[in-house]
mmCIF file of N, CA and C in Angstrom:
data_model
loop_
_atom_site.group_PDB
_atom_site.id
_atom_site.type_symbol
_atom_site.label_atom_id
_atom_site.label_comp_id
_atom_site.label_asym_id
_atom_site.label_seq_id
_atom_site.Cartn_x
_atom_site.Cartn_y
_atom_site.Cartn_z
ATOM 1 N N UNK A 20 -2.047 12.244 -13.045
ATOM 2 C CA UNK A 20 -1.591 11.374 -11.956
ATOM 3 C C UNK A 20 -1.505 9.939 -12.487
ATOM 4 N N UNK A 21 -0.212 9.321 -12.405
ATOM 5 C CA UNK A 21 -0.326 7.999 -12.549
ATOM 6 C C UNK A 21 0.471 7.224 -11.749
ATOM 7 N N UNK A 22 -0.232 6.106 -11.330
ATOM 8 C CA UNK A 22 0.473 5.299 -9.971
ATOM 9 C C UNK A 22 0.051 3.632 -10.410
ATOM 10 N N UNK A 23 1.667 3.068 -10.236
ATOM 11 C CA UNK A 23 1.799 2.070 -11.121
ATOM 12 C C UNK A 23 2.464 0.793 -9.797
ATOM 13 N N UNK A 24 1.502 0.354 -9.416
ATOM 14 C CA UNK A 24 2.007 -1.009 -8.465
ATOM 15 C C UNK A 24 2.301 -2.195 -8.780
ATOM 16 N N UNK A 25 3.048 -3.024 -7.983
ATOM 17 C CA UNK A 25 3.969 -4.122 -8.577
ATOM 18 C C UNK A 25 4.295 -4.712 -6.718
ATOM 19 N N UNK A 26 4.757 -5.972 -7.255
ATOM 20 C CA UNK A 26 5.425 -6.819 -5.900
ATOM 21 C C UNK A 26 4.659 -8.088 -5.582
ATOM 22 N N UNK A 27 3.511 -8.106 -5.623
ATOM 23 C CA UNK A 27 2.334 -8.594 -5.209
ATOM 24 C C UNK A 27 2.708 -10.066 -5.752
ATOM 25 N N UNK A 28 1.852 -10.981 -5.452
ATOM 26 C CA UNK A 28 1.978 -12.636 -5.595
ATOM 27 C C UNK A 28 1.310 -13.741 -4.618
ATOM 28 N N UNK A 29 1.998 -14.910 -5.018
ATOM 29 C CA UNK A 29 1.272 -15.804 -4.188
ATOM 30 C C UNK A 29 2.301 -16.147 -3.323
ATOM 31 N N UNK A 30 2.234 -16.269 -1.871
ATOM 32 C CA UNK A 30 2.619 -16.554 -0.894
ATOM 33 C C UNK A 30 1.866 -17.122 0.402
ATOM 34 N N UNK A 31 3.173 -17.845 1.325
ATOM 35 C CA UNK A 31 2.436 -19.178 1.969
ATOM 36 C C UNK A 31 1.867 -18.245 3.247
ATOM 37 N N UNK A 32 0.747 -18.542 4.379
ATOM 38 C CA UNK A 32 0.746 -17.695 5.430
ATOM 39 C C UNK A 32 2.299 -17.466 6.231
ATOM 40 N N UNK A 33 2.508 -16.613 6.765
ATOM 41 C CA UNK A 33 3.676 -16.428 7.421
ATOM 42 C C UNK A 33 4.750 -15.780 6.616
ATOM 43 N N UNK A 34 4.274 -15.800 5.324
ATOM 44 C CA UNK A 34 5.200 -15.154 4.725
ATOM 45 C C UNK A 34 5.606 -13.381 4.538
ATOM 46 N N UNK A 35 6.688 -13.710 3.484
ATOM 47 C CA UNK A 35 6.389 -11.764 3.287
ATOM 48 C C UNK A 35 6.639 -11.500 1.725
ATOM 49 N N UNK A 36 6.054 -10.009 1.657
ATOM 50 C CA UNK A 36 6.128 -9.398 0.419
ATOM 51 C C UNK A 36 6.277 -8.287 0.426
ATOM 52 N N UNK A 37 6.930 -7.188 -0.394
ATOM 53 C CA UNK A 37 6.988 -6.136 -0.383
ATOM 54 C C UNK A 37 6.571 -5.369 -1.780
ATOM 55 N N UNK A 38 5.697 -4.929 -1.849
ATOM 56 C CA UNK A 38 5.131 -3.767 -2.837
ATOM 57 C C UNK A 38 5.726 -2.602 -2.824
ATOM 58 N N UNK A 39 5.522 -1.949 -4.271
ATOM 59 C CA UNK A 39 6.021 -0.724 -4.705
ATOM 60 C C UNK A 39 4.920 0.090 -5.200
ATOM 61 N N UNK A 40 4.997 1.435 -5.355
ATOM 62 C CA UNK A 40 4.383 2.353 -5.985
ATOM 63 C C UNK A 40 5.378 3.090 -6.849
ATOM 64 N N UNK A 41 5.410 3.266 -8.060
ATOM 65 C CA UNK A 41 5.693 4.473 -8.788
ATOM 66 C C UNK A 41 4.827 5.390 -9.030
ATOM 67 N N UNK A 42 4.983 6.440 -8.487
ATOM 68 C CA UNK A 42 3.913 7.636 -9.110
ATOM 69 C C UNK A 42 5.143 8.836 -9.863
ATOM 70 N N UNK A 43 3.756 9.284 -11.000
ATOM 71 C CA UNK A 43 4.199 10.351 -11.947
ATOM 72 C C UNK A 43 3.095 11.157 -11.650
ATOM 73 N N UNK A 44 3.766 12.301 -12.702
ATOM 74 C CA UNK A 44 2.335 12.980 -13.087
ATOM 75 C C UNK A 44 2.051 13.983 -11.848
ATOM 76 N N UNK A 45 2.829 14.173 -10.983
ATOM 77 C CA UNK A 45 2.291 15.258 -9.642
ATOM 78 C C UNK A 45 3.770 15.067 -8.763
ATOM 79 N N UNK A 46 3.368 15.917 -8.006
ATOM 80 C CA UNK A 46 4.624 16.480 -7.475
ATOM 81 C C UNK A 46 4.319 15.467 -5.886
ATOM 82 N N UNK A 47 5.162 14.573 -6.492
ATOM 83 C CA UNK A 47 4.958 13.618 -5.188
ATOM 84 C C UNK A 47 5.147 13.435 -3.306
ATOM 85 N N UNK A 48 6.423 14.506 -3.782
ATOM 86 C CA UNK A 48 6.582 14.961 -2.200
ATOM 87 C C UNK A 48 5.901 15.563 -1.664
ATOM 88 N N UNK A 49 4.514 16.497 -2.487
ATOM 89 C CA UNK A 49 3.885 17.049 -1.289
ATOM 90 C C UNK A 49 2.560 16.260 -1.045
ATOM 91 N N UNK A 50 2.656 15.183 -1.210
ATOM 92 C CA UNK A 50 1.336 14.390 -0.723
ATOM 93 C C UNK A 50 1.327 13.363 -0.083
ATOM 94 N N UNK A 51 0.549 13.153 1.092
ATOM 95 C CA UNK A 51 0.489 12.387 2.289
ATOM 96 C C UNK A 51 -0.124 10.830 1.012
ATOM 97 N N UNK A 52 0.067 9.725 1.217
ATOM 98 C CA UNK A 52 0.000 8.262 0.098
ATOM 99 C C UNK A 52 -0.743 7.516 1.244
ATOM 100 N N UNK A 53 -1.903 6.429 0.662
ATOM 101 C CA UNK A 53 -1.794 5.422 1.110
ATOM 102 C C UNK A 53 -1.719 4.357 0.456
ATOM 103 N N UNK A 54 -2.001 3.012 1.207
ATOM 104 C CA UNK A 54 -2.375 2.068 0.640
ATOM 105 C C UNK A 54 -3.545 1.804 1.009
ATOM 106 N N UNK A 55 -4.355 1.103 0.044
ATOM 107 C CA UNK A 55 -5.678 0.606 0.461
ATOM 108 C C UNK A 55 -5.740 -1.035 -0.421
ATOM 109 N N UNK A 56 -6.818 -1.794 0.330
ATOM 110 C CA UNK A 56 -7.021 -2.639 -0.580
ATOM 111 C C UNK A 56 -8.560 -3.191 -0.418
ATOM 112 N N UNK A 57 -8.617 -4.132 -1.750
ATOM 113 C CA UNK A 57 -10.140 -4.304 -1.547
ATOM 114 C C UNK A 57 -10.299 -6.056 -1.858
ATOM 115 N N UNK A 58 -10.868 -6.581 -0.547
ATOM 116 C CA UNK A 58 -10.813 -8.323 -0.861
ATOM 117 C C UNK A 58 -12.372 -8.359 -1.692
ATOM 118 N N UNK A 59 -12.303 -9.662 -2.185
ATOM 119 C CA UNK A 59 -13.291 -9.854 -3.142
ATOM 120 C C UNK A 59 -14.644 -10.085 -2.287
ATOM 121 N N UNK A 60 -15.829 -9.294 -3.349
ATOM 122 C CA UNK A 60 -16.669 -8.515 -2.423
ATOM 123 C C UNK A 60 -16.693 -7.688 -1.497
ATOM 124 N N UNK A 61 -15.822 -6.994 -1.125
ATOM 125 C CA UNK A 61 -16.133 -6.303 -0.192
ATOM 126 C C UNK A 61 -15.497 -4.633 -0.037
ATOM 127 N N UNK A 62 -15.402 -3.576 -0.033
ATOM 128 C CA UNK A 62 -15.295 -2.256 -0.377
ATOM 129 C C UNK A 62 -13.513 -2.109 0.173
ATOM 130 N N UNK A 63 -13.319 -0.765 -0.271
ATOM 131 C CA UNK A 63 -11.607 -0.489 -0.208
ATOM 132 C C UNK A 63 -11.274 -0.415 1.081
ATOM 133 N N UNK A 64 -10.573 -0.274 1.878
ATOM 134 C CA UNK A 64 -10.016 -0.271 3.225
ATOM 135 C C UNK A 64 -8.721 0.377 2.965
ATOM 136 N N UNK A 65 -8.699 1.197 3.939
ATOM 137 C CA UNK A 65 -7.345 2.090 3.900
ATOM 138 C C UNK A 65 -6.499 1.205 4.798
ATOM 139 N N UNK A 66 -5.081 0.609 4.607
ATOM 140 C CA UNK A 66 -4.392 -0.599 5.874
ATOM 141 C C UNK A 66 -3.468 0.402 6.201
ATOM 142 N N UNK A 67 -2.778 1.913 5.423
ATOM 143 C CA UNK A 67 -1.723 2.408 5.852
ATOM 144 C C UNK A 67 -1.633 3.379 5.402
ATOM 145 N N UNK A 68 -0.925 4.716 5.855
ATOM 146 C CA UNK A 68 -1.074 6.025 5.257
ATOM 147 C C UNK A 68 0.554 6.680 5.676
ATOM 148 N N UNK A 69 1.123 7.399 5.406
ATOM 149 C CA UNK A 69 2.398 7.477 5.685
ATOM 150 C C UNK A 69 2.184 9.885 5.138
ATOM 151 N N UNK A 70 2.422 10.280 6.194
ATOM 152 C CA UNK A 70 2.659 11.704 5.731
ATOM 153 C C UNK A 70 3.617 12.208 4.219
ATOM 154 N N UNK A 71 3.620 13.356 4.298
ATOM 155 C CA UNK A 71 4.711 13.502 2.684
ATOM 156 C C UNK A 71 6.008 13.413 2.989
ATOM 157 N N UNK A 72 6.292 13.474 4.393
ATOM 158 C CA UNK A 72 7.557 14.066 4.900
ATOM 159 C C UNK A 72 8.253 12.570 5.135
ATOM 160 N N UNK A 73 7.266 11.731 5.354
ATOM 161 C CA UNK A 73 7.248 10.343 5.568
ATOM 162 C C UNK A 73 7.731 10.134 7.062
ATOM 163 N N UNK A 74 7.073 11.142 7.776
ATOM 164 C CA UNK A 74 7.582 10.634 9.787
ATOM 165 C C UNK A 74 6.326 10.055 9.643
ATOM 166 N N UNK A 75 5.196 10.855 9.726
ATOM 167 C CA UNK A 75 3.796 10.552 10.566
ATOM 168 C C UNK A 75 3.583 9.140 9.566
ATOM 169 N N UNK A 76 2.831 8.049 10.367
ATOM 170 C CA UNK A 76 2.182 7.540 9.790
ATOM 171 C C UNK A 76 1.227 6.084 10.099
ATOM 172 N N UNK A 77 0.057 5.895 9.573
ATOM 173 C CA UNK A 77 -0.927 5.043 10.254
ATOM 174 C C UNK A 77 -1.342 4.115 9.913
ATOM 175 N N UNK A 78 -1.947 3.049 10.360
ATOM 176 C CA UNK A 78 -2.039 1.764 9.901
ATOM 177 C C UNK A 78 -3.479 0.847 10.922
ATOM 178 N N UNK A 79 -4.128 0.303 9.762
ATOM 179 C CA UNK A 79 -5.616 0.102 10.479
ATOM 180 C C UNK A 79 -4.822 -1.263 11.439
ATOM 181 N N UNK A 80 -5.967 -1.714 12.141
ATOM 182 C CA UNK A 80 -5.537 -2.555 13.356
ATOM 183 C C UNK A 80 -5.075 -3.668 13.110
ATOM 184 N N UNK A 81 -5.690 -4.347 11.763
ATOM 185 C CA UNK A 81 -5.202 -5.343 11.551
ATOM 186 C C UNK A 81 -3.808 -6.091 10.702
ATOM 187 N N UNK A 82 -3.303 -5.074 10.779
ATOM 188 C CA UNK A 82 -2.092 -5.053 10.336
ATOM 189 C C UNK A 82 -0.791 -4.573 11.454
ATOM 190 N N UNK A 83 -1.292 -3.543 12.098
ATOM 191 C CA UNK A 83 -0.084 -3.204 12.871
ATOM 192 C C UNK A 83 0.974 -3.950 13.694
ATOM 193 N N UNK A 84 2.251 -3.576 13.304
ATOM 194 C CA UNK A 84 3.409 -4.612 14.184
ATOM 195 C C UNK A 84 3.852 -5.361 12.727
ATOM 196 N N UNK A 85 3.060 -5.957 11.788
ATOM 197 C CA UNK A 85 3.373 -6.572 10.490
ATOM 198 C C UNK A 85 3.521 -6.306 9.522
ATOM 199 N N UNK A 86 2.921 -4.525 9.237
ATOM 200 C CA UNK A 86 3.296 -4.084 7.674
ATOM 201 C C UNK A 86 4.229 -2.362 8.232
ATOM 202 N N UNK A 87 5.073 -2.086 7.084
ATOM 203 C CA UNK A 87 5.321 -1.341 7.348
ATOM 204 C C UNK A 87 5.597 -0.059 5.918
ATOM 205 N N UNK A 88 5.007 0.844 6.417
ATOM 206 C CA UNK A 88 4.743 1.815 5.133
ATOM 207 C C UNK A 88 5.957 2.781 4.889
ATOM 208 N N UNK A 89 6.456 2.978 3.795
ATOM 209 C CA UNK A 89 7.490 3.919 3.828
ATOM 210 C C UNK A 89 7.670 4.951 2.230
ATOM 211 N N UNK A 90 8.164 5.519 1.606
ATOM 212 C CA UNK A 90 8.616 6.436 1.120
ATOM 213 C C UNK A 90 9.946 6.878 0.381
ATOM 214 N N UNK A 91 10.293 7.454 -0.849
ATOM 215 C CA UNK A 91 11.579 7.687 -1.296
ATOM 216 C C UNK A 91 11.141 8.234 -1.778
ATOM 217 N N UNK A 92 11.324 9.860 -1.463
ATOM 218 C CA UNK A 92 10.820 11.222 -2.165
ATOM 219 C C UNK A 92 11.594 11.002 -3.269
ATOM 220 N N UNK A 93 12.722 11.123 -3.960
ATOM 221 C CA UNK A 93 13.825 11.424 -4.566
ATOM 222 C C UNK A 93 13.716 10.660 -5.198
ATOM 223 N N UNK A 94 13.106 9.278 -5.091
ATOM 224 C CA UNK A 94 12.658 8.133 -6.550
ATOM 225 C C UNK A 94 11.143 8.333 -6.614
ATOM 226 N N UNK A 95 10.466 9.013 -6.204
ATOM 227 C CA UNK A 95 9.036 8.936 -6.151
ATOM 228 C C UNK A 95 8.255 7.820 -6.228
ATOM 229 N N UNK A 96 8.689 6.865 -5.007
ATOM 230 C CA UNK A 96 7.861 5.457 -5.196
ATOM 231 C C UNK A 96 7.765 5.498 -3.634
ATOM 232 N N UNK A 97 6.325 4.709 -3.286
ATOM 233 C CA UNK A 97 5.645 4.333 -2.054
ATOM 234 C C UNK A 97 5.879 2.547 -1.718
ATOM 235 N N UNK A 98 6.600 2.505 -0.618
ATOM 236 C CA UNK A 98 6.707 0.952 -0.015
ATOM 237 C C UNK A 98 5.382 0.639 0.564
ATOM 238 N N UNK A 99 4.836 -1.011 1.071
ATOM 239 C CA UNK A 99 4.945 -1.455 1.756
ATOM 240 C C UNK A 99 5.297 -2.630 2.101
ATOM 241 N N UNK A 100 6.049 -2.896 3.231
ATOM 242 C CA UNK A 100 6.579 -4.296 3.977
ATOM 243 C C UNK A 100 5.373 -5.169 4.693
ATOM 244 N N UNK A 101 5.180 -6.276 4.308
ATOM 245 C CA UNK A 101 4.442 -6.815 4.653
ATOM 246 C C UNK A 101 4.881 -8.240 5.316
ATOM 247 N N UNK A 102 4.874 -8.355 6.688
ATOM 248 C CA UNK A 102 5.523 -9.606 6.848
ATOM 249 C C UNK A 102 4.069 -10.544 7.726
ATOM 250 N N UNK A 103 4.464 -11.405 7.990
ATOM 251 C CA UNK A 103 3.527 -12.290 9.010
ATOM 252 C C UNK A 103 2.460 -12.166 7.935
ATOM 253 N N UNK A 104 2.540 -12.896 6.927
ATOM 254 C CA UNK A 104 1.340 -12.461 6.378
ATOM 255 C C UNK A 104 -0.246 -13.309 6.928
ATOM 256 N N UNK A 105 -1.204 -13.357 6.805
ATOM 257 C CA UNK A 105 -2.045 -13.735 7.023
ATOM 258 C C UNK A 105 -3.525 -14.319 5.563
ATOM 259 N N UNK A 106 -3.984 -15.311 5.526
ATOM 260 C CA UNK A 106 -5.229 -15.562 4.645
ATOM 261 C C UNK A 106 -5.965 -14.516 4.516
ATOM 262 N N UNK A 107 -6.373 -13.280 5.740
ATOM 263 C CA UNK A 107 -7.601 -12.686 5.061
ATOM 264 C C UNK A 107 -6.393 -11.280 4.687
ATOM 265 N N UNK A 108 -5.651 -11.289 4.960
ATOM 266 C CA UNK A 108 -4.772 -10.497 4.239
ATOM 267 C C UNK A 108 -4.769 -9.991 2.809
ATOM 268 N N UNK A 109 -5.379 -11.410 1.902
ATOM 269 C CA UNK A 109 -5.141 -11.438 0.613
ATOM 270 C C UNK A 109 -6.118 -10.425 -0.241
ATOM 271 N N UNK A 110 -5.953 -9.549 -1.015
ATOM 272 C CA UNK A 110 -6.994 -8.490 -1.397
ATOM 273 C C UNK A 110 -6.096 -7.886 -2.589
ATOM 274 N N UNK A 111 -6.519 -7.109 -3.369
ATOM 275 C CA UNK A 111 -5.847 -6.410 -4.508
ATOM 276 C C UNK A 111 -5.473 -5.561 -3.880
ATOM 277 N N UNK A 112 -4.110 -5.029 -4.008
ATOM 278 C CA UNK A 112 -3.205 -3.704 -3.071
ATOM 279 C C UNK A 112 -3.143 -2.378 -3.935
ATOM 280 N N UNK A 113 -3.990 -1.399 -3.857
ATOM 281 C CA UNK A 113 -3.595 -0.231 -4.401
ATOM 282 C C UNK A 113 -2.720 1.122 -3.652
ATOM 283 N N UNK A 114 -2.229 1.786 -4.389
ATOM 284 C CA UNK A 114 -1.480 3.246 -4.015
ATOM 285 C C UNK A 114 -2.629 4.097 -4.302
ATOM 286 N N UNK A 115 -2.681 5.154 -3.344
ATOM 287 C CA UNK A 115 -3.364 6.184 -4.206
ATOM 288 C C UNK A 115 -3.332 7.616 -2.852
ATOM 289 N N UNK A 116 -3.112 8.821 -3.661
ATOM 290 C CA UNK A 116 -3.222 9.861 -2.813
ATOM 291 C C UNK A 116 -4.532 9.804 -1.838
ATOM 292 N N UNK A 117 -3.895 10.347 -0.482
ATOM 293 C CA UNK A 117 -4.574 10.296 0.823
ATOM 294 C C UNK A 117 -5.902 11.046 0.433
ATOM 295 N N UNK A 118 -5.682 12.684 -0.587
ATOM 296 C CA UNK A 118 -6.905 13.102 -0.673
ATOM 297 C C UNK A 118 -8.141 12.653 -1.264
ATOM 298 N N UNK A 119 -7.507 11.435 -2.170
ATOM 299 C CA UNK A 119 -8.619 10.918 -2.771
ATOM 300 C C UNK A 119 -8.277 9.976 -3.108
ATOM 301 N N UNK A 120 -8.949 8.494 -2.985
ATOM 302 C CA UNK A 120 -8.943 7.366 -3.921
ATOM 303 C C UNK A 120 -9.622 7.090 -5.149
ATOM 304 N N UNK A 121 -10.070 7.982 -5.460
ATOM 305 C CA UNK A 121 -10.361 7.754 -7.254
ATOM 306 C C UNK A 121 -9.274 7.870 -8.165
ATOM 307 N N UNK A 122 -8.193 7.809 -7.906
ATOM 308 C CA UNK A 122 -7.114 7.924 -8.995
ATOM 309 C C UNK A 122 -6.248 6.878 -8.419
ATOM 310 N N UNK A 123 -6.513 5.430 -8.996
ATOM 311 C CA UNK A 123 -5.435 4.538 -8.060
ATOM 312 C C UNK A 123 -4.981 4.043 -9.644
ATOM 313 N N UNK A 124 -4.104 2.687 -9.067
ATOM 314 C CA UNK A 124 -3.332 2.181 -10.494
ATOM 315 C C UNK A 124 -3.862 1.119 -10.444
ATOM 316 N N UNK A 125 -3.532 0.371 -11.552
ATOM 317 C CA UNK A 125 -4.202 -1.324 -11.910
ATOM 318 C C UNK A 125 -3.973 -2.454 -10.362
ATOM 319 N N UNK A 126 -3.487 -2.043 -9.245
ATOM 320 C CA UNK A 126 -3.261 -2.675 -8.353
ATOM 321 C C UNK A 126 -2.008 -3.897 -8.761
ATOM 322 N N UNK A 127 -1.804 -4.626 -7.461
ATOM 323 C CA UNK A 127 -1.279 -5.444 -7.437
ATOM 324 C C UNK A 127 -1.579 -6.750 -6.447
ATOM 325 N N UNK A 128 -2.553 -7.936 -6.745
ATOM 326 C CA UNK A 128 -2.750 -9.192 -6.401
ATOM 327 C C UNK A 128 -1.878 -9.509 -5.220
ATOM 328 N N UNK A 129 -2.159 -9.319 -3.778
ATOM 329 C CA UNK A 129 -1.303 -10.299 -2.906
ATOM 330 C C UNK A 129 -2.416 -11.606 -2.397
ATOM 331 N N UNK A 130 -2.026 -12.861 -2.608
ATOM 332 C CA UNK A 130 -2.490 -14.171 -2.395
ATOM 333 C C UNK A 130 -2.133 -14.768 -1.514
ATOM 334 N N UNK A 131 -2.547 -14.610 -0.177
ATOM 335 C CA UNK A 131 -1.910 -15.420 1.228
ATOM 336 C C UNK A 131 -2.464 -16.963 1.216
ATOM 337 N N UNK A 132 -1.687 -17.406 1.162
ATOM 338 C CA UNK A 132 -2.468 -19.320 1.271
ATOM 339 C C UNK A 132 -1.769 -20.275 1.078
ATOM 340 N N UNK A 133 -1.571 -21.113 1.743
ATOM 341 C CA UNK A 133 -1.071 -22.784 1.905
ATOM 342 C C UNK A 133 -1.252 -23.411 0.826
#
């Protein structure tokens, strides 16, 4: 399994960004993805989860209405849209299969701040 994220940066509050996932290494369409991230000090948080089929899909509270999770079976890469961004927003953004987060990629840095 390898899952390789990108997009990430410094941006002002209010802004937006959109992240990518490439995954290899497994048969990507049949697995439900999320995103998780982890701000400094403090443990991973799942913000969004999207089914394999890419209908179903969920998003913790503090995000909803502002990010949006999506899918391209056929390129095997995982979105998310992130708009309205917010300061505590800012955290390292990983991909990683729903069944498990021990196999994530080097992440990708999003920096919300003035």
């Amino acid at each position: 399994v390898q899952l390789v994220e990108s997009g990430g940066g410094l941006v002002q509050p209010g802004g937006s960004l959109r992240l990518s996932c490439a995954a290899s290494g497994f048969t990507f369409r049949n697995y439900a993805m999320d995103w998780v991230r982890q701000a400094p000090g403090k443990g991973l948080e799942r913000v969004a989860a999207i089914a394999n089929g890419g209908i179903a899909t969920y998003y913790t509270d503090s995000v909803k209405g502002r990010f949006t999770i999506s899918r391209d079976n056929t390129k095997n890469t995982l979105y998310l849209q992130m708009n309205s961004l917010k300061p505590e927003d800012t955290a390292m953004y990983y991909c990683a299969q729903s069944i498990s987060w021990a196999t994530r990629g080097q992440g990708t840095q999003v920096t919300v701040s003035s």
